[in-house]
mmCIF file of C-alpha atoms in Angstrom:
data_model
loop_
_atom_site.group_PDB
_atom_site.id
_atom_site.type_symbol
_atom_site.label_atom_id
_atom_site.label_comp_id
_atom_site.label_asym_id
_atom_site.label_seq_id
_atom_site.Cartn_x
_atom_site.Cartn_y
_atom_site.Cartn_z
ATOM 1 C CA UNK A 1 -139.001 -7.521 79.539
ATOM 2 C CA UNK A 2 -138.347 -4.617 81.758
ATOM 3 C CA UNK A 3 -135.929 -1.871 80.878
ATOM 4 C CA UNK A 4 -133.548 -1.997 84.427
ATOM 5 C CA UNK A 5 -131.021 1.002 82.456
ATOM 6 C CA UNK A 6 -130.153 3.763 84.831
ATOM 7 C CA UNK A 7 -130.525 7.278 82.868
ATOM 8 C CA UNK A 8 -128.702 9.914 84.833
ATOM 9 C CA UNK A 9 -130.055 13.133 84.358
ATOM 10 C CA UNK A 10 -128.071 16.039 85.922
ATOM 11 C CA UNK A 11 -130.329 18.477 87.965
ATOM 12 C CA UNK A 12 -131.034 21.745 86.479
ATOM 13 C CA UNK A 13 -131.064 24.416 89.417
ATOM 14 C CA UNK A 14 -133.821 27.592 89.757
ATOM 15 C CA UNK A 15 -132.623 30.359 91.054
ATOM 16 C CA UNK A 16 -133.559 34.237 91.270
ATOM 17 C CA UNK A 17 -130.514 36.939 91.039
ATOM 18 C CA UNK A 18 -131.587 39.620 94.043
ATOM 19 C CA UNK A 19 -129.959 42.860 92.559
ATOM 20 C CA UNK A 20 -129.438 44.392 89.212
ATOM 21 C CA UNK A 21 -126.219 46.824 89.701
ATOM 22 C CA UNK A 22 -122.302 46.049 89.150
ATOM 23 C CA UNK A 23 -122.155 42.972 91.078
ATOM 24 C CA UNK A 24 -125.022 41.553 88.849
ATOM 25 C CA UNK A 25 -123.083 42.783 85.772
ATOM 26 C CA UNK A 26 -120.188 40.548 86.779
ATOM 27 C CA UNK A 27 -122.426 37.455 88.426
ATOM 28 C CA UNK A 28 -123.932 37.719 84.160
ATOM 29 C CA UNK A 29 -120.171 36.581 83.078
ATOM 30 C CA UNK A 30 -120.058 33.354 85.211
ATOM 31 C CA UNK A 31 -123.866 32.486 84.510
ATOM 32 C CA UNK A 32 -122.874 32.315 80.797
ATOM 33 C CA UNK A 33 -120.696 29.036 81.567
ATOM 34 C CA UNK A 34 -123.434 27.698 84.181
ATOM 35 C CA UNK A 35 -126.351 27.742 81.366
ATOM 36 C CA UNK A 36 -126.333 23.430 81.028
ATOM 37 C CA UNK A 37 -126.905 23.643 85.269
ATOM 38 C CA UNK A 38 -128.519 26.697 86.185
ATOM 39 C CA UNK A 39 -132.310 27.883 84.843
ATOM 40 C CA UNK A 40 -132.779 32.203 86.095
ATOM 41 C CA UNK A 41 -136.122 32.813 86.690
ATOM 42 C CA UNK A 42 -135.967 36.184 86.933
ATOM 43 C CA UNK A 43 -134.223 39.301 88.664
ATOM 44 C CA UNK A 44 -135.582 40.475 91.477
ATOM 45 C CA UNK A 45 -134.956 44.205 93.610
ATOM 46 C CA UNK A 46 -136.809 45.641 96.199
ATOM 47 C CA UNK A 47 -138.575 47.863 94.295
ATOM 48 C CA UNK A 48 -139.968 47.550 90.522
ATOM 49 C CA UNK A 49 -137.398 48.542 87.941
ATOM 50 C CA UNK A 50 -138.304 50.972 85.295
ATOM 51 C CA UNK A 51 -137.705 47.967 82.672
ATOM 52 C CA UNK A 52 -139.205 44.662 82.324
ATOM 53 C CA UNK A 53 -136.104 42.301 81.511
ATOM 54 C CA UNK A 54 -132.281 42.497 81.850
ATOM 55 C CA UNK A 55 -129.830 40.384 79.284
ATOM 56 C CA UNK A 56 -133.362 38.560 78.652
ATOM 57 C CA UNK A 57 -134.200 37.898 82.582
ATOM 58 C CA UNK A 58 -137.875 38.882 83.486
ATOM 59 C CA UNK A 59 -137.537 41.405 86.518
ATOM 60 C CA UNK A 60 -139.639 41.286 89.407
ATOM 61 C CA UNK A 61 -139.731 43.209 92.763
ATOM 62 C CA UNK A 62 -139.324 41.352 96.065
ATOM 63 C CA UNK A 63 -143.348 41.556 96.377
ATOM 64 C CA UNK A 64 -144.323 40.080 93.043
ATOM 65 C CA UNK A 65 -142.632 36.144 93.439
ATOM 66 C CA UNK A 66 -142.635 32.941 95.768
ATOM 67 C CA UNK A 67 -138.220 33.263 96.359
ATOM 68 C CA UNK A 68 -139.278 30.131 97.821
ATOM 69 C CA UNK A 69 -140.284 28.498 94.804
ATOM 70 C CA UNK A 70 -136.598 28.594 93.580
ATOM 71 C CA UNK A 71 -133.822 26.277 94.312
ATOM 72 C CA UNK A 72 -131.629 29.502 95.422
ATOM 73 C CA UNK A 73 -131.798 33.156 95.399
ATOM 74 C CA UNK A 74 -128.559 34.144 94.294
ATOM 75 C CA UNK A 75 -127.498 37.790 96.155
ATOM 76 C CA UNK A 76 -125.527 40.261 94.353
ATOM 77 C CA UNK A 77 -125.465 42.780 96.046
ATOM 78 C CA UNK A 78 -121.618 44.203 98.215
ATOM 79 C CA UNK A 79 -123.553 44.085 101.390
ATOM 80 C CA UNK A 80 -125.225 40.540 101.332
ATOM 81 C CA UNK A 81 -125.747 39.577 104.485
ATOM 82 C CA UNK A 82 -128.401 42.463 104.804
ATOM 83 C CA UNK A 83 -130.157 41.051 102.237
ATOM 84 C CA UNK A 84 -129.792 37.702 103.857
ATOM 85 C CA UNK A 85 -131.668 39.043 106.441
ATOM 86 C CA UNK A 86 -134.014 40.609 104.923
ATOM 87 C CA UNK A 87 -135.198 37.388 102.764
ATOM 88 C CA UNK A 88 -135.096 35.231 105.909
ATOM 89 C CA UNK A 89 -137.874 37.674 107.754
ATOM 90 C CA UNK A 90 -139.547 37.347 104.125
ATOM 91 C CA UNK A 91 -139.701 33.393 105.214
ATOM 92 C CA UNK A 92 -136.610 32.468 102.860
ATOM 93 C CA UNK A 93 -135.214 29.547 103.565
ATOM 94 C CA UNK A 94 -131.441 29.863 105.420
ATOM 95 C CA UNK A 95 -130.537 27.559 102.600
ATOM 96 C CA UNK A 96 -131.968 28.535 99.732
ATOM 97 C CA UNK A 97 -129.705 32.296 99.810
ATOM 98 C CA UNK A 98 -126.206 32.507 98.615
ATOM 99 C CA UNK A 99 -123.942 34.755 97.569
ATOM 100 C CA UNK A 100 -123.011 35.965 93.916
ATOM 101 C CA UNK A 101 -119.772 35.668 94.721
ATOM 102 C CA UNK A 102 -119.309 31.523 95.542
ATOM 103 C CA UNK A 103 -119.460 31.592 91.337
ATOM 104 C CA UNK A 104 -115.673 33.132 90.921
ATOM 105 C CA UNK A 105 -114.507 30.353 92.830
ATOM 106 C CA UNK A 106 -111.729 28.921 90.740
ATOM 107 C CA UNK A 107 -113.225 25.446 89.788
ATOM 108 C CA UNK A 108 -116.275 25.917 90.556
ATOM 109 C CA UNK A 109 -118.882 23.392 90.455
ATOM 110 C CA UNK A 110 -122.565 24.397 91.612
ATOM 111 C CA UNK A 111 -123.451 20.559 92.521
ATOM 112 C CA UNK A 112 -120.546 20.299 94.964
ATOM 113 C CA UNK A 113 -121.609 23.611 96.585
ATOM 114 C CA UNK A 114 -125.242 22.281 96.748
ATOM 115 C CA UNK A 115 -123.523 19.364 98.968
ATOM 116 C CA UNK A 116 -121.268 21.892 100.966
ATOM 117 C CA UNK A 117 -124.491 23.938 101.967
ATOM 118 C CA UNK A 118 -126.704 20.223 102.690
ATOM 119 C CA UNK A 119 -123.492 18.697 104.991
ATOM 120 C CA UNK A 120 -123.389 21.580 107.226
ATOM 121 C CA UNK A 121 -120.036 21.992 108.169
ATOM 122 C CA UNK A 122 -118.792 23.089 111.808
ATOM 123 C CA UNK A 123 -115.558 24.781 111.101
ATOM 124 C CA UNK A 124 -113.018 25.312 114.107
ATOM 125 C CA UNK A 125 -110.383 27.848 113.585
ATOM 126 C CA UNK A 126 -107.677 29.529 115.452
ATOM 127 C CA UNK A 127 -107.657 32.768 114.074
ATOM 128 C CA UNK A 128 -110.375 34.866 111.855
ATOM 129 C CA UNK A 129 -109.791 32.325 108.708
ATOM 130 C CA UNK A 130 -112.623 29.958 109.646
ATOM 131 C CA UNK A 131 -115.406 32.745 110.249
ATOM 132 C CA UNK A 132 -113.939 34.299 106.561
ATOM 133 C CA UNK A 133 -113.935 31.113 104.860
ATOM 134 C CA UNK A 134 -117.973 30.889 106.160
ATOM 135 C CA UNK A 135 -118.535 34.582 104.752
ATOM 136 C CA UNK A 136 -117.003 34.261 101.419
ATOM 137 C CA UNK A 137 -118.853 31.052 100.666
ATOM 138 C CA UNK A 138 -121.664 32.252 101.860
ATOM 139 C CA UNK A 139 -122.596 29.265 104.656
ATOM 140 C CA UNK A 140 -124.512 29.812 107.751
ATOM 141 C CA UNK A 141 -122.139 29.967 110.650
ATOM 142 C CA UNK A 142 -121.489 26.820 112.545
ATOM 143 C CA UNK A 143 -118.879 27.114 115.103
ATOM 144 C CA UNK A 144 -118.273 29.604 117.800
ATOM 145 C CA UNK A 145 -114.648 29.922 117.395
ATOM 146 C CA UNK A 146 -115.166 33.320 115.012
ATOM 147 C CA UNK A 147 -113.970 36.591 115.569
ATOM 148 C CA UNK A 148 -111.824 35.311 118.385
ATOM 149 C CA UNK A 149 -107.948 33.650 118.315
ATOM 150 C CA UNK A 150 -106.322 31.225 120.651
ATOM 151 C CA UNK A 151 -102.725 30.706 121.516
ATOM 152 C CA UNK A 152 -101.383 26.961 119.938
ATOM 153 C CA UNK A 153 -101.037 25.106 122.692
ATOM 154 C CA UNK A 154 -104.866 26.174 124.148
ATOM 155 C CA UNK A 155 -106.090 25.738 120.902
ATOM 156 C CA UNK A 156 -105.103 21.973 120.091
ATOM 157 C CA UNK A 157 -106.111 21.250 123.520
ATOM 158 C CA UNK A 158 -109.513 22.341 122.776
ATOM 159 C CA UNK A 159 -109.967 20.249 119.363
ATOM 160 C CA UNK A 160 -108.345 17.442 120.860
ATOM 161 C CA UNK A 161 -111.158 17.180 123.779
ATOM 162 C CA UNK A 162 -113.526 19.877 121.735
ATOM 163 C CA UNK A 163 -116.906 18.149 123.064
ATOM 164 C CA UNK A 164 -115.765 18.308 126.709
ATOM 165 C CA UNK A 165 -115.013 21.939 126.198
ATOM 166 C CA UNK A 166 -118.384 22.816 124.227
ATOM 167 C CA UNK A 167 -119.815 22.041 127.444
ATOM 168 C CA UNK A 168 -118.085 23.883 129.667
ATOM 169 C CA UNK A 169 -119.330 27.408 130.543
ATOM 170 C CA UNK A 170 -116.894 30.361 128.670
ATOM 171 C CA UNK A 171 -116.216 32.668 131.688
ATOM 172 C CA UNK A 172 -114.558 36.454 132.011
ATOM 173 C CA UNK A 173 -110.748 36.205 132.681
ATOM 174 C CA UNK A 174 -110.048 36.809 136.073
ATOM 175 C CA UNK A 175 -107.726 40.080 136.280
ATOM 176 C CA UNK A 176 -105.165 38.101 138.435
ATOM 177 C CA UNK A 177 -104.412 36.028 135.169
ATOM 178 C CA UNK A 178 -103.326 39.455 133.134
ATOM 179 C CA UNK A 179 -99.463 39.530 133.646
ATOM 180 C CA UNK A 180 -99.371 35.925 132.819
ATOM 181 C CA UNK A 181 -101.195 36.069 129.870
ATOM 182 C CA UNK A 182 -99.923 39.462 128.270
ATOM 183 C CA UNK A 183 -96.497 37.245 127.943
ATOM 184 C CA UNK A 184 -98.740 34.566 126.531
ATOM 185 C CA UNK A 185 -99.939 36.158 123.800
ATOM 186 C CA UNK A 186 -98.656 39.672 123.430
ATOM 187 C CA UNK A 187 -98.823 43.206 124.923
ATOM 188 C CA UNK A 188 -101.048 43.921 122.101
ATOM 189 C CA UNK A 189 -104.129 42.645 123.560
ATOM 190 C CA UNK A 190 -104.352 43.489 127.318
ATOM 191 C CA UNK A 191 -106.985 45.691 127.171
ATOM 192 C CA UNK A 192 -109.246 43.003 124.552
ATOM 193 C CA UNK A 193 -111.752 40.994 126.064
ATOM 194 C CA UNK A 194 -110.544 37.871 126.772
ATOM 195 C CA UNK A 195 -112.701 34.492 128.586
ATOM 196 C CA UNK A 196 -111.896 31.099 129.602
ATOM 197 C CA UNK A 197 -113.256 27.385 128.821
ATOM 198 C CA UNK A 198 -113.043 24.739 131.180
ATOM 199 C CA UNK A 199 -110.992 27.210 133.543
ATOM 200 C CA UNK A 200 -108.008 26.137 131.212
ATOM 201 C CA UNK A 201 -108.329 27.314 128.084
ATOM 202 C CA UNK A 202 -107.730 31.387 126.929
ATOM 203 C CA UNK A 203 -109.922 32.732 124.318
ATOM 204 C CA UNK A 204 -109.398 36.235 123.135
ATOM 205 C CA UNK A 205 -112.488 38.468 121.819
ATOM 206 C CA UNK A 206 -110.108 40.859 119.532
ATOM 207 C CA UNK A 207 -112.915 41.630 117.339
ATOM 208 C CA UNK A 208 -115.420 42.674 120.492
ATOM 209 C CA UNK A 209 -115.608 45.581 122.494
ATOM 210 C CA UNK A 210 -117.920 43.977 125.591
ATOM 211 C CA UNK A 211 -116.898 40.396 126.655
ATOM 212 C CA UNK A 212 -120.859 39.768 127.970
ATOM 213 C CA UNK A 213 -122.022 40.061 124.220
ATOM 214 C CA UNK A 214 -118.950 37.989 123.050
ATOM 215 C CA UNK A 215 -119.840 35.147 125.236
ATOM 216 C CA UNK A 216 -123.735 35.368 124.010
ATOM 217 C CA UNK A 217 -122.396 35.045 120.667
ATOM 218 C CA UNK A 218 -119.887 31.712 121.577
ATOM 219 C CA UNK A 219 -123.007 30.121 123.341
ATOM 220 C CA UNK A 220 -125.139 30.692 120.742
ATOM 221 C CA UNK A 221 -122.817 29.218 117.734
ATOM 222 C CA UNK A 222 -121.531 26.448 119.782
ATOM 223 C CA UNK A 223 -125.605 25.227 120.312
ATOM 224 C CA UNK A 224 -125.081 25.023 116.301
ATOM 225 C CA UNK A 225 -122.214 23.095 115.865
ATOM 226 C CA UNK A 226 -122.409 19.976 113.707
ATOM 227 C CA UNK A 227 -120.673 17.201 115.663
ATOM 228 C CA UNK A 228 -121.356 14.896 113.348
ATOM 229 C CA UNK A 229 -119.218 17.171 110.273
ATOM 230 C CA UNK A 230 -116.601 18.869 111.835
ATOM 231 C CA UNK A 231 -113.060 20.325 110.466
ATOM 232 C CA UNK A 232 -110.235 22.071 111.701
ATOM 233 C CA UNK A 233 -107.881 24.736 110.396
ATOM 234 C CA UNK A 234 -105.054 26.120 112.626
ATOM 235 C CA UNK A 235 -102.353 28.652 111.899
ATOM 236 C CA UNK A 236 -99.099 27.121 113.027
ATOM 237 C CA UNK A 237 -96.557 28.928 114.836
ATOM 238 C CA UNK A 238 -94.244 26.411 115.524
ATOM 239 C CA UNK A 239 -92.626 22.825 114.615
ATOM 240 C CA UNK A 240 -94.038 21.151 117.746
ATOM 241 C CA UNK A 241 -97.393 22.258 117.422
ATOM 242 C CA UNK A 242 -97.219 21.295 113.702
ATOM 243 C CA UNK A 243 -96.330 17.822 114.710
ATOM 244 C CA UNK A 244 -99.302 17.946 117.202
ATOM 245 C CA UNK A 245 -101.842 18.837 114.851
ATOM 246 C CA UNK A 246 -100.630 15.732 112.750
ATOM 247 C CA UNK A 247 -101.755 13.819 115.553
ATOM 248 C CA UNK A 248 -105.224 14.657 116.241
ATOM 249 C CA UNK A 249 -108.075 12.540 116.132
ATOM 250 C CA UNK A 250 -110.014 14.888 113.642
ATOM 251 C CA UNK A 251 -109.588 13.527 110.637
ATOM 252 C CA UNK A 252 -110.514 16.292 108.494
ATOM 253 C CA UNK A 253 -108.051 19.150 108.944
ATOM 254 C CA UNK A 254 -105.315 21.763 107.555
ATOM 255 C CA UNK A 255 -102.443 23.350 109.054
ATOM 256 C CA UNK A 256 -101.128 26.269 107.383
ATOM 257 C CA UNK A 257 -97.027 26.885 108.369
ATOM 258 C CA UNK A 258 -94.108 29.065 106.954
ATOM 259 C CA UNK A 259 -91.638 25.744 107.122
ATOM 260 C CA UNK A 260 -92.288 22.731 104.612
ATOM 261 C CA UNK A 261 -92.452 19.787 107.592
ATOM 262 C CA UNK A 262 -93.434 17.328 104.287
ATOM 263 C CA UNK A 263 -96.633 17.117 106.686
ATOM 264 C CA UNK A 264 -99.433 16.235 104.588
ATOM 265 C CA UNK A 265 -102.164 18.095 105.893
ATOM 266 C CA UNK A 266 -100.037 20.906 106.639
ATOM 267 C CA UNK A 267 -99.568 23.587 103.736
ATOM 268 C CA UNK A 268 -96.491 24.868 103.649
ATOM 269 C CA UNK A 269 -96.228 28.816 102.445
ATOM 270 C CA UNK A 270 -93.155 29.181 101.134
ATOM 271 C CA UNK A 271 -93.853 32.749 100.180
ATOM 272 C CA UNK A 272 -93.303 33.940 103.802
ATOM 273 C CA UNK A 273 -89.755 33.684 103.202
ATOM 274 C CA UNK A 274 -89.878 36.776 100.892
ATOM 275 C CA UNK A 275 -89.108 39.411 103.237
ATOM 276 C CA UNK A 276 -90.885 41.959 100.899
ATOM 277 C CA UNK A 277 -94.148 39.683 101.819
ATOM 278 C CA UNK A 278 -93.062 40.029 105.527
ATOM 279 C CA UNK A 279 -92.864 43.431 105.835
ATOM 280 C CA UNK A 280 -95.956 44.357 103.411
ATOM 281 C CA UNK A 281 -98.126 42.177 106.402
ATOM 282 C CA UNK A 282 -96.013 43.933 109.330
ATOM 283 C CA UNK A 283 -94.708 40.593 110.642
ATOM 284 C CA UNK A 284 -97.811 39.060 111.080
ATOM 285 C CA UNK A 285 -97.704 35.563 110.036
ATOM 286 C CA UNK A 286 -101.068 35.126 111.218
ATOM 287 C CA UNK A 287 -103.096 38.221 109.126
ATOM 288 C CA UNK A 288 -100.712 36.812 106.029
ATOM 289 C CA UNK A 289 -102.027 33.103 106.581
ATOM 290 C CA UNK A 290 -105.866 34.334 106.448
ATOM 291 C CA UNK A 291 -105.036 36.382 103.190
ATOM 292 C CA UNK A 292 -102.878 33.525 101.813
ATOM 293 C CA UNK A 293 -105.200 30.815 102.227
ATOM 294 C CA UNK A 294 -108.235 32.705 100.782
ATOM 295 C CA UNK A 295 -107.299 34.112 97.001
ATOM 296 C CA UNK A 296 -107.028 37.547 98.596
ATOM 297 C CA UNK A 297 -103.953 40.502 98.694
ATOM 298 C CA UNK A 298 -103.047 39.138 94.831
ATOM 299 C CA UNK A 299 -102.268 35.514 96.326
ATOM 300 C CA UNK A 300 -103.963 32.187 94.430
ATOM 301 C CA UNK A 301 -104.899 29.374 97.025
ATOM 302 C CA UNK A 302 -103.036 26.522 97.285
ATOM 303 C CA UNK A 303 -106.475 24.786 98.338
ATOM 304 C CA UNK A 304 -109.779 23.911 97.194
ATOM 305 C CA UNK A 305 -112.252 25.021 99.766
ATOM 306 C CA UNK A 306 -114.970 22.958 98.675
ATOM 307 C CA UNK A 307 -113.373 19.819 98.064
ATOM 308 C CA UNK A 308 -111.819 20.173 101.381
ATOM 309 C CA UNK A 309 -114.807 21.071 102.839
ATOM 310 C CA UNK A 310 -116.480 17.709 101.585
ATOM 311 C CA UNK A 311 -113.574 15.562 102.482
ATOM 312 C CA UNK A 312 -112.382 15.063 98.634
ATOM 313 C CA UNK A 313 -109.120 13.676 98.242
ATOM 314 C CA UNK A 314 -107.980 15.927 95.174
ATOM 315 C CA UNK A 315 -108.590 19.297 97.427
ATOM 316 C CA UNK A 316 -105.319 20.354 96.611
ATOM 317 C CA UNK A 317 -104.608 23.420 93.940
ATOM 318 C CA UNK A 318 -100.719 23.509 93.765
ATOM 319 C CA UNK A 319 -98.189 20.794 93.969
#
């Protein structure tokens, strides 16, 4: 008679640590409560350390191991993304390198981040919290709206209709538009490079010096995007626009907004109300938003990144 029992075995993940300083020291802590999911094969650095193991991990240099050969390759080092470089011209896999720091996540569960790396998620954003939320959990960047904000209005325009306007050419901003939109979005940024989508839509290049290279960079992310797993965040300035967001045909998204609209998938920060918080941020509902939403500046998250991410239901932190 044949045995038809089902034995689920949970997967036991390889990985190399690249780096053996401070940011290894604390990466040790977290590792202690991953030891049932998570076999270390060794730490590697570039060059050969003048020791042979560390807290009982073999160490290698770069030269003397297959990286491939591991599930992951685990960076801790502060400046990661070099390193991320540097493994990918050593024929690394994209996927295969994340960051040390994914592990202080609160929550965290590796075999929900293995999923968020495999569903490659295109994340569309209004302001810089969608290109932070790729960097601190260490994902390769899917979208092209990064390092670049766009007014409310423009902005649900574009995810309403967002594969029209991936097709449509990004262009400079014609100088004849500049009074107009200095009242649009603020004094502030007339002299920041600024382009247009479907000669409707404003985007604004605060974070780029030379609108040419800022428009190589949107082309280039937006031949990555994922159509088939996208989100949306969006910083919400006002009630209407709120409302709108509710509306959209994405189902996967979160509006963060200083009023509670008893909106579902709008998080309300009641916080903002503090006018100590107000002035510590210099107004700027926007720069508090990115900090708020991402455990930075001494605030706790009201969200789960990686559920959300994955389209869990219980994404939620605070209720």
């Amino acid at each position: 008679m044949s045995n038809n029992r089902i034995i689920n075995i949970e997967k036991k993940y390889k990985i190399y640590i690249y780096g053996a300083g401070n940011m290894y020291n604390r990466l040790s802590d977290y590792l202690r409560f991953q030891r049932n999911r998570i076999i270390v094969l060794g730490i590697v650095t570039t060059t050969k350390l003048p020791y042979y193991t560390i807290d009982g991990y073999n160490c290698f240099s770069v030269n003397e191991v297959d990286l491939n050969e591991a599930d992951f390759v685990v960076v801790a080092i502060e400046k990661w993304e070099e390193i991320r470089d540097f493994l990918l011209k050593k024929g690394v896999l994209r996927k295969k390198i994340i960051r040390d720091k994914v592990f202080e996540l609160p929550n965290f569960d590796i075999e929900e981040y293995v999923e968020l790396i495999n569903s490659r998620v295109t994340i569309f954003s209004n302001y810089c919290l969608g290109g932070m939320l790729y960097h601190e959990l260490g994902l390769e960047i899917l979208s092209p709206t990064i390092n670049m904000f766009c007014t409310g209005k423009d902005y649900l325009e574009f995810l309403e209709n967002y594969e029209y306007y991936l097709d449509c050419e990004m262009k400079e901003l014609s100088s004849d538009c500049d009074r107009e939109l200095s009242q649009k979005i603020g004094e502030v940024y007339a002299s920041v490079p600024k382009g247009i989508l479907g000669e409707k839509l404003v985007w604004v290049f605060n974070h780029d010096v030379d609108l040419s290279e800022a428009i190589v960079k949107w082309n280039i992310r937006k031949n990555r995007v994922n159509k088939q797993n996208v989100v949306a965040i969006m910083i919400i300035h006002s009630e209407e626009d709120a409302y709108q967001f509710e509306k959209l045909s994405i189902k996967r998204k979160i509006g963060i907004y200083y009023k509670d609209l008893h909106i579902k998938q709008v998080i309300y920060c009641p916080e903002w109300n503090d006018i100590q918080i107000r002035d510590r941020f210099g107004g700027s509902w926007h720069s508090y938003a990115n900090n708020y939403m991402l455990d930075t500046k001494g605030f706790a998250s009201p969200i789960n990144w990686i559920k959300f991410l994955l389209g869990k239901e219980d994404y939620i932190r605070r209720i």
